[in-house]
PDB file of C-alpha atoms in Angstrom:
ATOM      1  CA  UNK A  82      35.838 -13.007 -12.108  1.00 64.00           C
ATOM      2  CA  UNK A  83      35.157 -13.389 -15.809  1.00 82.00           C
ATOM      3  CA  UNK A  84      32.991 -10.714 -17.431  1.00 80.00           C
ATOM      4  CA  UNK A  85      30.608 -13.266 -18.968  1.00 86.00           C
ATOM      5  CA  UNK A  86      29.964 -14.850 -15.571  1.00 89.00           C
ATOM      6  CA  UNK A  87      29.150 -11.431 -14.098  1.00 86.00           C
ATOM      7  CA  UNK A  88      26.732 -10.645 -16.927  1.00 88.00           C
ATOM      8  CA  UNK A  89      25.108 -14.071 -16.651  1.00 93.00           C
ATOM      9  CA  UNK A  90      24.761 -13.717 -12.867  1.00 93.00           C
ATOM     10  CA  UNK A  91      23.215 -10.235 -13.234  1.00 92.00           C
ATOM     11  CA  UNK A  92      20.809 -11.539 -15.893  1.00 95.00           C
ATOM     12  CA  UNK A  93      19.726 -14.506 -13.763  1.00 97.00           C
ATOM     13  CA  UNK A  94      19.142 -12.235 -10.745  1.00 97.00           C
ATOM     14  CA  UNK A  95      17.100  -9.766 -12.813  1.00 97.00           C
ATOM     15  CA  UNK A  96      14.958 -12.508 -14.368  1.00 97.00           C
ATOM     16  CA  UNK A  97      14.456 -14.066 -10.913  1.00 97.00           C
ATOM     17  CA  UNK A  98      13.390 -10.721  -9.457  1.00 97.00           C
ATOM     18  CA  UNK A  99      10.976 -10.135 -12.335  1.00 96.00           C
ATOM     19  CA  UNK A 100       9.542 -13.631 -11.827  1.00 96.00           C
ATOM     20  CA  UNK A 101       8.973 -12.949  -8.127  1.00 96.00           C
ATOM     21  CA  UNK A 102       7.179  -9.698  -8.976  1.00 94.00           C
ATOM     22  CA  UNK A 103       4.871 -11.470 -11.425  1.00 95.00           C
ATOM     23  CA  UNK A 104       4.209 -14.261  -8.911  1.00 94.00           C
ATOM     24  CA  UNK A 105       3.352 -11.737  -6.173  1.00 92.00           C
ATOM     25  CA  UNK A 106       0.957  -9.895  -8.456  1.00 88.00           C
ATOM     26  CA  UNK A 107      -0.756 -13.121  -9.474  1.00 89.00           C
ATOM     27  CA  UNK A 108      -1.186 -14.505  -5.941  1.00 88.00           C
ATOM     28  CA  UNK A 109      -1.572 -11.378  -3.797  1.00 81.00           C
ATOM     29  CA  UNK A 110      -5.352 -11.459  -3.541  1.00 76.00           C
ATOM     30  CA  UNK A 111      -5.409 -15.177  -2.689  1.00 80.00           C
ATOM     31  CA  UNK A 112      -3.180 -14.496   0.326  1.00 80.00           C
ATOM     32  CA  UNK A 113      -5.090 -11.415   1.522  1.00 82.00           C
ATOM     33  CA  UNK A 114      -6.457 -12.305   4.987  1.00 87.00           C
ATOM     34  CA  UNK A 115      -9.514 -10.013   4.822  1.00 87.00           C
ATOM     35  CA  UNK A 116     -12.614 -10.035   2.631  1.00 86.00           C
ATOM     36  CA  UNK A 117     -12.010  -8.015  -0.516  1.00 78.00           C
ATOM     37  CA  UNK A 118     -14.185  -5.131  -1.596  1.00 76.00           C
ATOM     38  CA  UNK A 119     -15.720  -7.276  -4.319  1.00 77.00           C
ATOM     39  CA  UNK A 120     -16.619  -9.985  -1.775  1.00 81.00           C
ATOM     40  CA  UNK A 121     -18.245  -7.388   0.474  1.00 81.00           C
ATOM     41  CA  UNK A 122     -20.229  -5.996  -2.441  1.00 79.00           C
ATOM     42  CA  UNK A 123     -21.553  -9.367  -3.584  1.00 80.00           C
ATOM     43  CA  UNK A 124     -22.005 -11.281  -0.293  1.00 84.00           C
ATOM     44  CA  UNK A 125     -21.715  -9.019   2.725  1.00 83.00           C
ATOM     45  CA  UNK A 126     -23.846 -11.224   5.012  1.00 88.00           C
ATOM     46  CA  UNK A 127     -21.408 -14.159   4.908  1.00 90.00           C
ATOM     47  CA  UNK A 128     -18.616 -11.937   6.247  1.00 90.00           C
ATOM     48  CA  UNK A 129     -20.482 -10.501   9.247  1.00 89.00           C
ATOM     49  CA  UNK A 130     -18.380 -10.960  12.385  1.00 91.00           C
ATOM     50  CA  UNK A 131     -15.089 -11.055  10.466  1.00 91.00           C
ATOM     51  CA  UNK A 132     -12.369  -8.468  10.721  1.00 91.00           C
ATOM     52  CA  UNK A 133     -11.850  -6.415   7.587  1.00 89.00           C
ATOM     53  CA  UNK A 134      -9.508  -3.780   6.232  1.00 88.00           C
ATOM     54  CA  UNK A 135     -11.321  -1.451   3.853  1.00 85.00           C
ATOM     55  CA  UNK A 136     -10.232   1.565   1.870  1.00 83.00           C
ATOM     56  CA  UNK A 137     -12.709   4.279   1.161  1.00 82.00           C
ATOM     57  CA  UNK A 138     -13.920   7.831   1.065  1.00 82.00           C
ATOM     58  CA  UNK A 139     -15.960   9.574   3.744  1.00 81.00           C
ATOM     59  CA  UNK A 140     -19.393  10.256   2.238  1.00 82.00           C
ATOM     60  CA  UNK A 141     -21.270  11.861   5.104  1.00 80.00           C
ATOM     61  CA  UNK A 142     -21.391  12.294   8.859  1.00 76.00           C
ATOM     62  CA  UNK A 143     -24.692  11.883  10.706  1.00 74.00           C
ATOM     63  CA  UNK A 144     -26.049  10.951  14.145  1.00 72.00           C
ATOM     64  CA  UNK A 145     -25.869   7.210  13.364  1.00 71.00           C
ATOM     65  CA  UNK A 146     -22.182   7.258  12.461  1.00 73.00           C
ATOM     66  CA  UNK A 147     -19.963   8.023   9.515  1.00 78.00           C
ATOM     67  CA  UNK A 148     -20.890   6.701   6.070  1.00 80.00           C
ATOM     68  CA  UNK A 149     -17.870   5.537   4.080  1.00 80.00           C
ATOM     69  CA  UNK A 150     -17.959   4.586   0.384  1.00 80.00           C
ATOM     70  CA  UNK A 151     -15.779   1.483   0.105  1.00 80.00           C
ATOM     71  CA  UNK A 152     -13.354   1.405  -2.829  1.00 74.00           C
ATOM     72  CA  UNK A 153     -12.035  -1.686  -4.558  1.00 70.00           C
ATOM     73  CA  UNK A 154      -9.047  -1.999  -6.890  1.00 63.00           C
ATOM     74  CA  UNK A 155     -10.980  -2.659 -10.126  1.00 64.00           C
ATOM     75  CA  UNK A 156     -13.097   0.365  -9.290  1.00 60.00           C
ATOM     76  CA  UNK A 157     -15.658   1.688  -6.898  1.00 59.00           C
ATOM     77  CA  UNK A 158     -18.591  -0.410  -5.871  1.00 57.00           C
ATOM     78  CA  UNK A 159     -21.833   0.858  -4.459  1.00 51.00           C
ATOM     79  CA  UNK A 160     -21.585  -0.373  -0.889  1.00 65.00           C
ATOM     80  CA  UNK A 161     -21.528   2.118   1.952  1.00 68.00           C
ATOM     81  CA  UNK A 162     -20.495   1.132   5.475  1.00 68.00           C
ATOM     82  CA  UNK A 163     -21.643   3.018   8.541  1.00 74.00           C
ATOM     83  CA  UNK A 164     -18.684   3.183  10.906  1.00 73.00           C
ATOM     84  CA  UNK A 165     -19.506   3.200  14.605  1.00 69.00           C
ATOM     85  CA  UNK A 166     -17.038   3.405  17.524  1.00 68.00           C
ATOM     86  CA  UNK A 167     -14.736   5.959  19.072  1.00 69.00           C
ATOM     87  CA  UNK A 168     -12.856   5.932  15.773  1.00 65.00           C
ATOM     88  CA  UNK A 169     -15.922   7.464  14.086  1.00 65.00           C
ATOM     89  CA  UNK A 170     -14.877  10.773  15.696  1.00 69.00           C
ATOM     90  CA  UNK A 171     -11.610  10.664  13.736  1.00 71.00           C
ATOM     91  CA  UNK A 172     -13.572  10.098  10.527  1.00 69.00           C
ATOM     92  CA  UNK A 173     -15.949  12.942  11.358  1.00 68.00           C
ATOM     93  CA  UNK A 174     -12.942  15.277  11.599  1.00 73.00           C
ATOM     94  CA  UNK A 175     -11.793  14.187   8.141  1.00 73.00           C
ATOM     95  CA  UNK A 176     -15.082  15.292   6.611  1.00 73.00           C
ATOM     96  CA  UNK A 177     -16.747  14.331   3.343  1.00 78.00           C
ATOM     97  CA  UNK A 178     -14.357  13.478   0.527  1.00 79.00           C
ATOM     98  CA  UNK A 179     -11.478  12.410   2.786  1.00 79.00           C
ATOM     99  CA  UNK A 180      -9.630   9.189   1.922  1.00 81.00           C
ATOM    100  CA  UNK A 181      -9.322   6.684   4.780  1.00 82.00           C
ATOM    101  CA  UNK A 182      -8.344   3.132   5.668  1.00 84.00           C
ATOM    102  CA  UNK A 183     -10.464   1.407   8.312  1.00 85.00           C
ATOM    103  CA  UNK A 184      -9.767  -1.801  10.229  1.00 88.00           C
ATOM    104  CA  UNK A 185     -12.528  -3.343  12.297  1.00 87.00           C
ATOM    105  CA  UNK A 186     -15.253  -5.935  12.691  1.00 89.00           C
ATOM    106  CA  UNK A 187     -18.116  -6.169  10.204  1.00 88.00           C
ATOM    107  CA  UNK A 188     -21.577  -6.059  11.769  1.00 87.00           C
ATOM    108  CA  UNK A 189     -25.067  -6.701  10.356  1.00 88.00           C
ATOM    109  CA  UNK A 190     -26.804  -4.012   8.286  1.00 82.00           C
ATOM    110  CA  UNK A 191     -23.550  -2.886   6.656  1.00 83.00           C
ATOM    111  CA  UNK A 192     -22.110  -1.443   9.841  1.00 83.00           C
ATOM    112  CA  UNK A 193     -18.514  -1.669  10.997  1.00 85.00           C
ATOM    113  CA  UNK A 194     -17.083  -1.400  14.505  1.00 83.00           C
ATOM    114  CA  UNK A 195     -13.807   0.346  13.696  1.00 82.00           C
ATOM    115  CA  UNK A 196     -10.732  -0.464  15.762  1.00 83.00           C
ATOM    116  CA  UNK A 197      -8.261   1.678  13.812  1.00 81.00           C
ATOM    117  CA  UNK A 198      -8.543   4.454  11.270  1.00 80.00           C
ATOM    118  CA  UNK A 199      -5.763   5.823   9.094  1.00 81.00           C
ATOM    119  CA  UNK A 200      -6.349   9.105   7.314  1.00 80.00           C
ATOM    120  CA  UNK A 201      -4.555   9.148   3.988  1.00 76.00           C
ATOM    121  CA  UNK A 202      -2.265  12.028   3.257  1.00 68.00           C
ATOM    122  CA  UNK A 203      -3.092  15.020   1.189  1.00 68.00           C
ATOM    123  CA  UNK A 204      -1.078  16.077  -1.871  1.00 65.00           C
ATOM    124  CA  UNK A 205       1.203  18.414   0.110  1.00 72.00           C
ATOM    125  CA  UNK A 206       2.351  15.607   2.371  1.00 77.00           C
ATOM    126  CA  UNK A 207       2.924  13.335  -0.610  1.00 79.00           C
ATOM    127  CA  UNK A 208       5.043  15.996  -2.315  1.00 85.00           C
ATOM    128  CA  UNK A 209       7.068  16.477   0.879  1.00 89.00           C
ATOM    129  CA  UNK A 210       7.667  12.717   1.125  1.00 89.00           C
ATOM    130  CA  UNK A 211       8.801  12.575  -2.503  1.00 91.00           C
ATOM    131  CA  UNK A 212      11.201  15.526  -2.153  1.00 94.00           C
ATOM    132  CA  UNK A 213      12.657  14.173   1.111  1.00 96.00           C
ATOM    133  CA  UNK A 214      13.181  10.755  -0.499  1.00 97.00           C
ATOM    134  CA  UNK A 215      14.931  12.261  -3.519  1.00 97.00           C
ATOM    135  CA  UNK A 216      17.178  14.331  -1.235  1.00 97.00           C
ATOM    136  CA  UNK A 217      18.080  11.184   0.715  1.00 97.00           C
ATOM    137  CA  UNK A 218      18.920   9.330  -2.491  1.00 97.00           C
ATOM    138  CA  UNK A 219      21.088  12.230  -3.660  1.00 97.00           C
ATOM    139  CA  UNK A 220      23.017  12.262  -0.361  1.00 96.00           C
ATOM    140  CA  UNK A 221      23.567   8.498  -0.584  1.00 95.00           C
ATOM    141  CA  UNK A 222      24.786   8.684  -4.201  1.00 93.00           C
ATOM    142  CA  UNK A 223      27.171  11.573  -3.503  1.00 93.00           C
ATOM    143  CA  UNK A 224      28.521   9.894  -0.375  1.00 92.00           C
ATOM    144  CA  UNK A 225      29.034   6.596  -2.203  1.00 90.00           C
ATOM    145  CA  UNK A 226      30.736   8.119  -5.247  1.00 89.00           C
ATOM    146  CA  UNK A 227      33.212   9.975  -3.035  1.00 91.00           C
ATOM    147  CA  UNK A 228      34.627   6.662  -1.790  1.00 90.00           C
ATOM    148  CA  UNK A 229      33.850   4.257  -4.649  1.00 91.00           C
ATOM    149  CA  UNK A 230      33.890   4.269  -8.437  1.00 90.00           C
ATOM    150  CA  UNK A 231      32.337   2.050 -11.051  1.00 87.00           C
ATOM    151  CA  UNK A 232      34.705   0.304 -13.438  1.00 86.00           C
ATOM    152  CA  UNK A 233      32.412  -0.243 -16.429  1.00 84.00           C
ATOM    153  CA  UNK A 234      35.065  -2.048 -18.443  1.00 84.00           C
ATOM    154  CA  UNK A 235      35.405  -4.816 -15.851  1.00 81.00           C
ATOM    155  CA  UNK A 236      31.880  -4.506 -14.413  1.00 80.00           C
ATOM    156  CA  UNK A 237      32.948  -3.959 -10.835  1.00 83.00           C
ATOM    157  CA  UNK A 238      33.046  -1.364  -8.095  1.00 85.00           C
ATOM    158  CA  UNK A 239      36.436  -0.262  -6.773  1.00 88.00           C
ATOM    159  CA  UNK A 240      37.607   1.809  -3.863  1.00 88.00           C
ATOM    160  CA  UNK A 241      39.018   5.213  -4.845  1.00 84.00           C
TER     161      UNK A 241
END
């Protein structure tokens, strides 16, 4: 295949991929099936009874439930949800300051019946994930370069 055709094909694919990334970023929130944090902050009452996925930080644990400060991508807003259900026990174990994701049904008086709770990882787990990923990439690169080589002059990959 001609070198110019390969370069043109690579350029078209890269521009197409970049265009898809921009499109996703521009339309992501419109396709989100749950009320956003901003919607909950401005008009919570209209979303009562709906299922929601919220991201937040455990503020406090008391006899009524677990108070979670809901976070939103442009920043934090001042709405706290009281989470009630068996999942509240998981949140109580996390303790104040813990980062969580909560899926459940919104109830009146800024309460949420949680169906699932995900506790976000701490820094040690994130570091482990990063190191394991880099090790996996290194193994893949070494394994690939043992059997293949890049011919930069002709812009192709050849068997050794």
